[in-house]
PDB file of C-alpha atoms in Angstrom:
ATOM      1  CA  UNK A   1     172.174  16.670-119.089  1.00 53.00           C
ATOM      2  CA  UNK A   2     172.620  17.545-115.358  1.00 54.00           C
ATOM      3  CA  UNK A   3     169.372  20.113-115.771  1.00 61.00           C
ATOM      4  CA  UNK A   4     167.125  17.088-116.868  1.00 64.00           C
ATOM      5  CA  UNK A   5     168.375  14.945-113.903  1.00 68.00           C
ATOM      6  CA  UNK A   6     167.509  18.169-111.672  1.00 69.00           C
ATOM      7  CA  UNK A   7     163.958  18.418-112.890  1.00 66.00           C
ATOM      8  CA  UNK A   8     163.299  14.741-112.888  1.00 67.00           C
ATOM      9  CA  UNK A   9     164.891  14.685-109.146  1.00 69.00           C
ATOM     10  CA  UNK A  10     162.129  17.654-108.585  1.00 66.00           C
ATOM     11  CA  UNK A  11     159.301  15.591-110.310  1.00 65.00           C
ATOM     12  CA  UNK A  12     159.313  12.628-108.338  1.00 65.00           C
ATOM     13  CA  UNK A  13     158.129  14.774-104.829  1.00 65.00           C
ATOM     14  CA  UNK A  14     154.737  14.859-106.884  1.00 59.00           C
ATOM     15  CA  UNK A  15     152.320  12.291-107.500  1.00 55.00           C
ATOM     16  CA  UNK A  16     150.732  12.059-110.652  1.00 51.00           C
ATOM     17  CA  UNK A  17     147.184  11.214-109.794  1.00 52.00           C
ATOM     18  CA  UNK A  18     146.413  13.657-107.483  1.00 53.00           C
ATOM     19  CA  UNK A  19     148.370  16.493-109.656  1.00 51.00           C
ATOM     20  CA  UNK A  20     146.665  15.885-112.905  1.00 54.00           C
ATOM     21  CA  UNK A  21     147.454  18.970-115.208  1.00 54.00           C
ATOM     22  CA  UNK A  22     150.084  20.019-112.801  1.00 54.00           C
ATOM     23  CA  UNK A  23     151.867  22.772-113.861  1.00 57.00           C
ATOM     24  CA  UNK A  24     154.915  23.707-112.121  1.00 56.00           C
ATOM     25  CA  UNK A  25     158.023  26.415-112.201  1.00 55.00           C
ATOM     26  CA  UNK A  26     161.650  25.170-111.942  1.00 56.00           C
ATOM     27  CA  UNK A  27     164.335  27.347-111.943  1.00 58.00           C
ATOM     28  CA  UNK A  28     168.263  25.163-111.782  1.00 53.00           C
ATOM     29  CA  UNK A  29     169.430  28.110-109.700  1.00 52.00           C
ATOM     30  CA  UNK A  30     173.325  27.773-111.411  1.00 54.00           C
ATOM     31  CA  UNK A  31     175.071  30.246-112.719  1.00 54.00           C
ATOM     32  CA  UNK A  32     173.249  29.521-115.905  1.00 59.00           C
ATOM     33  CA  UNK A  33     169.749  29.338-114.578  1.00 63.00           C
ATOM     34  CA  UNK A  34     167.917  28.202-116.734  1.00 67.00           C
ATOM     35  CA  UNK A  35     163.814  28.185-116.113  1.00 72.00           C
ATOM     36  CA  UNK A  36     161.252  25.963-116.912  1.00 70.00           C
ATOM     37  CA  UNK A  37     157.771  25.240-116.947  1.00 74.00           C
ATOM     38  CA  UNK A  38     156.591  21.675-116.400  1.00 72.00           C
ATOM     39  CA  UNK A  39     153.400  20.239-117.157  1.00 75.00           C
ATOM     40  CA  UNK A  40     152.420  16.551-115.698  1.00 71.00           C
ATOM     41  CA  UNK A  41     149.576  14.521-117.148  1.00 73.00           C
ATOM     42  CA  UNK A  42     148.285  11.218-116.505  1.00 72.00           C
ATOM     43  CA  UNK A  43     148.090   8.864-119.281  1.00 71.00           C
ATOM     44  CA  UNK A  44     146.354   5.408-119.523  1.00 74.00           C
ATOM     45  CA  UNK A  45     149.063   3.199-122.036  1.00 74.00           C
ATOM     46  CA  UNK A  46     147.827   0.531-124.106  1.00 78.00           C
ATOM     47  CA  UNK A  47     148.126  -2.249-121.914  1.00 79.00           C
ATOM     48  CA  UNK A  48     145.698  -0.960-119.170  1.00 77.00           C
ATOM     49  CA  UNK A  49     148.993   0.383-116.714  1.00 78.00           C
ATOM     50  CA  UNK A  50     148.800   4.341-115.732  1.00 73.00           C
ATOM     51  CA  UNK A  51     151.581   6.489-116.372  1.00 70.00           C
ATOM     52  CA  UNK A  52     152.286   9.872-116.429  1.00 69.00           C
ATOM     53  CA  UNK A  53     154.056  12.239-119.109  1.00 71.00           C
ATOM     54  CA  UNK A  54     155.298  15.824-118.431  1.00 72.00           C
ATOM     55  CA  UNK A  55     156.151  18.662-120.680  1.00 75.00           C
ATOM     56  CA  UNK A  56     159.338  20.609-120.458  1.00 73.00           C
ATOM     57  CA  UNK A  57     159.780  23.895-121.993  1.00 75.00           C
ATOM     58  CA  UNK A  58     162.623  25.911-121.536  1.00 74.00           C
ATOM     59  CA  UNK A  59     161.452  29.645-120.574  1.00 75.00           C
ATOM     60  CA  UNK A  60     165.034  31.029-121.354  1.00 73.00           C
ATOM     61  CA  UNK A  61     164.682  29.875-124.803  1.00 75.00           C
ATOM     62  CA  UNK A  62     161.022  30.561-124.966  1.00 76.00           C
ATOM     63  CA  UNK A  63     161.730  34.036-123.777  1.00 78.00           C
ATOM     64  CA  UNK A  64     164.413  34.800-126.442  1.00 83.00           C
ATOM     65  CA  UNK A  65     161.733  33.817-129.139  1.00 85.00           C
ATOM     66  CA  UNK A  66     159.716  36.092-127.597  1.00 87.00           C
ATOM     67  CA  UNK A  67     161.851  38.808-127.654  1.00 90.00           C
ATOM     68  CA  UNK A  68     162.875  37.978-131.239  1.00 92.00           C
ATOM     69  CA  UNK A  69     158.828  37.938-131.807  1.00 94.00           C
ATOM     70  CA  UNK A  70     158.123  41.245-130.199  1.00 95.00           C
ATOM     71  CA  UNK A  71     160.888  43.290-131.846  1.00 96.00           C
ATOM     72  CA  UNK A  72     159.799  41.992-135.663  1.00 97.00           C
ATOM     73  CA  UNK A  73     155.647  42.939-134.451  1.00 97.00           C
ATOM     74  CA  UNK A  74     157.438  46.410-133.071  1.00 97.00           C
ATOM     75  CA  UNK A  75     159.611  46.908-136.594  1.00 97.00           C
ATOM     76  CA  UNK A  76     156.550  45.867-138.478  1.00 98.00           C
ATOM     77  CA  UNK A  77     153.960  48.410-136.427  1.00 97.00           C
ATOM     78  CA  UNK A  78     156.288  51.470-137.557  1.00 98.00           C
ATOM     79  CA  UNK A  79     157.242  50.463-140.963  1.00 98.00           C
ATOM     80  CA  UNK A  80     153.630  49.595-141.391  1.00 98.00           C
ATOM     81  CA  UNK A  81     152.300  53.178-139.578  1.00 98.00           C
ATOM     82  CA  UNK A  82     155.064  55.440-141.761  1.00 98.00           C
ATOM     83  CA  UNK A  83     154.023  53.436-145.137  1.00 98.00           C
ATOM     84  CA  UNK A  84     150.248  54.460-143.866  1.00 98.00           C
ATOM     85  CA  UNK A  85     150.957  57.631-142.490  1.00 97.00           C
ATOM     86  CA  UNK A  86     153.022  58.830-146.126  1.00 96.00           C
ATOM     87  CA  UNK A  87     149.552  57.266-148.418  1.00 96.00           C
ATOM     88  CA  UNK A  88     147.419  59.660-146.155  1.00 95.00           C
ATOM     89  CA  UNK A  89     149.518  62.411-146.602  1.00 93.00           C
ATOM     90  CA  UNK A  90     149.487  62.074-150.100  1.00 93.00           C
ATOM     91  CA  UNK A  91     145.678  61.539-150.175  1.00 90.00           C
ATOM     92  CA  UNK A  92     145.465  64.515-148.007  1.00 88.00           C
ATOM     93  CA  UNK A  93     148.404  66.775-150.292  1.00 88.00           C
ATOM     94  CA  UNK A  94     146.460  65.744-153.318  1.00 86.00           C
ATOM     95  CA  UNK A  95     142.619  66.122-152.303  1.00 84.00           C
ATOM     96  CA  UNK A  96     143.018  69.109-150.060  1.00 87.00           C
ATOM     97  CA  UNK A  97     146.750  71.236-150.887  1.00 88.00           C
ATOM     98  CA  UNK A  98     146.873  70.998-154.370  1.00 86.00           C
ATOM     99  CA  UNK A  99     143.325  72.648-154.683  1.00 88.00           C
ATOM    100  CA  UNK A 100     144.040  75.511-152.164  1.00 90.00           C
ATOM    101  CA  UNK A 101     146.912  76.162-154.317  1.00 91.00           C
ATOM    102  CA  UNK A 102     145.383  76.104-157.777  1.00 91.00           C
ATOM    103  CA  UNK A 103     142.795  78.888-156.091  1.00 91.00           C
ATOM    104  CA  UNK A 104     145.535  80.884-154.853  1.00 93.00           C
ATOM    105  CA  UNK A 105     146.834  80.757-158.177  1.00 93.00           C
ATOM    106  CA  UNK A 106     143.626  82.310-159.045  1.00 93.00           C
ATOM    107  CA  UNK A 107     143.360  84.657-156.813  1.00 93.00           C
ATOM    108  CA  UNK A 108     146.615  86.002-157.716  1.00 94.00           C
ATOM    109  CA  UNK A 109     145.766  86.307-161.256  1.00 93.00           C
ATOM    110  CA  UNK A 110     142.357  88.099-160.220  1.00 92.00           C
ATOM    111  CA  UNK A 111     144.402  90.631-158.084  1.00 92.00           C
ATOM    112  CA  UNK A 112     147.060  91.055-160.654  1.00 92.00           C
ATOM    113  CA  UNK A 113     143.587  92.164-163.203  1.00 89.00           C
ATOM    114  CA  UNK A 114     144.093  89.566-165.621  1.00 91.00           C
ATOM    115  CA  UNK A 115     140.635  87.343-165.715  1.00 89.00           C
ATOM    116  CA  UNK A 116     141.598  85.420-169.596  1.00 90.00           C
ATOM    117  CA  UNK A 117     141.831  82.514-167.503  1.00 89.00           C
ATOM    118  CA  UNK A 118     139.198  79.797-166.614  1.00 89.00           C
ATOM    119  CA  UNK A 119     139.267  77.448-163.453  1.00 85.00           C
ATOM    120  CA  UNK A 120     136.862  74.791-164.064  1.00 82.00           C
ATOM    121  CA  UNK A 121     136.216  71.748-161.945  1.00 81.00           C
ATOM    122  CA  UNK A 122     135.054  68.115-162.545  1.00 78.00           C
ATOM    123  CA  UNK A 123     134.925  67.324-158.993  1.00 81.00           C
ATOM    124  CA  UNK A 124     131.514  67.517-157.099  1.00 84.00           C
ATOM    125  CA  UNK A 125     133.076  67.692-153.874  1.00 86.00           C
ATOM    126  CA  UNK A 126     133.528  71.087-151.969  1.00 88.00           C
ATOM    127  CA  UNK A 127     136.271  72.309-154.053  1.00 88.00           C
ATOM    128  CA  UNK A 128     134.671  71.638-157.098  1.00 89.00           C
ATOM    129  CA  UNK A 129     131.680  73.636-155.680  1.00 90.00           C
ATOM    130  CA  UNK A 130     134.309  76.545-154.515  1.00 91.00           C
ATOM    131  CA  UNK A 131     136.371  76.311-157.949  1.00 91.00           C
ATOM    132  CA  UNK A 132     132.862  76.891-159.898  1.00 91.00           C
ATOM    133  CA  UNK A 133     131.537  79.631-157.906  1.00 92.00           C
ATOM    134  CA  UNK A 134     135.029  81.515-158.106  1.00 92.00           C
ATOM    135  CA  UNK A 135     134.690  80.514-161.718  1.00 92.00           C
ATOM    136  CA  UNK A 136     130.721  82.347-161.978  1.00 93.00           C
ATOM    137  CA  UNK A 137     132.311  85.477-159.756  1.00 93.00           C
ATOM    138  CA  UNK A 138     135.584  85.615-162.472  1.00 93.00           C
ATOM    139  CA  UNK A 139     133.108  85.604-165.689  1.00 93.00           C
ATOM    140  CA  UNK A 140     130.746  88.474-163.494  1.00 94.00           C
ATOM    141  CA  UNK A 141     133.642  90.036-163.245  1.00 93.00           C
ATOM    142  CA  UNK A 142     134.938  89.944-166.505  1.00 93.00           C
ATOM    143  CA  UNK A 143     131.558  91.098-168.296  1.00 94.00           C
ATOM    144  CA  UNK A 144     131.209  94.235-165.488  1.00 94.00           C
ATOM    145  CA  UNK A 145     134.645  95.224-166.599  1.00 92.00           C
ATOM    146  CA  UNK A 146     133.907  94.941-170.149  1.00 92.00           C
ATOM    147  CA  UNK A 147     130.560  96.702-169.888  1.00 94.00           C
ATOM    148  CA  UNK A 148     132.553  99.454-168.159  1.00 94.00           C
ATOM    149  CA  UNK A 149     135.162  99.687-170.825  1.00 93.00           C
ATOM    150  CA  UNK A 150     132.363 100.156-173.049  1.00 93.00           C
ATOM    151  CA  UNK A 151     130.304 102.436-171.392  1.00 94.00           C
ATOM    152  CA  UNK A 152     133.396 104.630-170.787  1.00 94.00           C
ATOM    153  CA  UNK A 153     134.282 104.655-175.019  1.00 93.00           C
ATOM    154  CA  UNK A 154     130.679 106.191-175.967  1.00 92.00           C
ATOM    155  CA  UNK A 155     131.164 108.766-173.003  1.00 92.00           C
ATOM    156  CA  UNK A 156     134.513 109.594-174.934  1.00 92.00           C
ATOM    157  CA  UNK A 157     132.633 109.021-177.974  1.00 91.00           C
ATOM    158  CA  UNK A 158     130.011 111.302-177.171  1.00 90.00           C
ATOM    159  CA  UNK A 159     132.048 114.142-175.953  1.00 89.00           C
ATOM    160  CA  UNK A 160     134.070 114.029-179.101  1.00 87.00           C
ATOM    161  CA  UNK A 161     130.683 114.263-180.860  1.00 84.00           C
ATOM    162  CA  UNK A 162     129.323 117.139-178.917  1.00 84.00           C
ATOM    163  CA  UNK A 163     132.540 118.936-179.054  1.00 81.00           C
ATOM    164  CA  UNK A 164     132.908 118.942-182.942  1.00 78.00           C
ATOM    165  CA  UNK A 165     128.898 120.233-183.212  1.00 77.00           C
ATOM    166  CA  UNK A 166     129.884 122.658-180.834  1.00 75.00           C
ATOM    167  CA  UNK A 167     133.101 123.789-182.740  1.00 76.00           C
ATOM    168  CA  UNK A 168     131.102 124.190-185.759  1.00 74.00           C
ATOM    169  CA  UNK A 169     128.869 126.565-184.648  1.00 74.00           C
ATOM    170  CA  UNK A 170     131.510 128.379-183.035  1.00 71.00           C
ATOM    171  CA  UNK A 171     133.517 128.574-186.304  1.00 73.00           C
ATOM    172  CA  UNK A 172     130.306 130.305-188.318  1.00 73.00           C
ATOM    173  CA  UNK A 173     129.643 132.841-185.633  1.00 77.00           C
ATOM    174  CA  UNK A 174     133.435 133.830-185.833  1.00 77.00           C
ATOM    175  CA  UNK A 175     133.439 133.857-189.550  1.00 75.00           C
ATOM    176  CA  UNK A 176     130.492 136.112-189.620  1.00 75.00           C
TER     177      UNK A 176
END
């Protein structure tokens, strides 16, 4: 390979024992170009003699794993933040939304006069406390309008009464 013959041609300027843990930067500067980073280490080899190994890593392929490595984390972050973001809105729809809109519901029916209805809670949160009090206010309601109804049949009651004593009396003195 003419790029390993360049880099060991570029190796030998350094000596090993004074460049311990050397790294380096080569670049082949072809129309290719190709980068690398070098790393020289001493070595001591089993029969006592010093030697030296390097490591050679091609950057251009490093940097296309790289690439390949940062566009999977990037995919990952927004699949990961729309599968999170669609849980809390449905957390958020279901805790919060779907209350509001059962009270509305409510409300409407309130407005509309008809109170046969009950909205009763299980939850001890603030909804549940909202949901019961509207719940005490509908039954207040409820009873006041019934008491009314009531009060307003022995008024009718009562004038009926007093008008057919009065008519009596009436009748006699006419008769006589």
């Amino acid at each position: 390979n003419a790029d390993f013959n360049k880099i060991l041609a570029y190796l030998q300027q350094f000596s090993v024992a004074e460049n311990d843990g050397l790294k380096l930067y080569f670049s082949t500067m072809d129309e290719k170009t190709d980068e690398y980073i070098i790393k020289i280490s001493s070595a001591t080899l089993t029969g006592g003699s010093r030697g030296a190994f390097c490591v050679i890593t091609n950057v251009t392929d490093s940097l296309k794993d790289v690439k390949v490595l940062l566009i999977q984390t990037l995919l990952f972050t927004v699949i990961l933040t729309i599968i999170i973001g669609t849980l809390l809105t449905l957390w958020i729809y279901k805790g919060v939304i779907s209350p509001i809109k059962k009270l509305n519901n409510a409300i409407r029916k309130v407005a509309m006069g008809n109170l046969d209805f009950s909205l009763k809670s299980t939850a001890t949160d603030e909804f549940g406390q909202l949901f019961n009090s509207f719940e005490k206010m509908r039954e207040h309601l409820k009873s006041s309008i019934e008491r009314q109804i009531a009060s307003e049949e022995e008024n009718k009651e009562l004038i009926t009464n007093v008008s057919h004593d009065l008519k009596t009396p009436l009748t006699a003195i006419k008769g006589y």
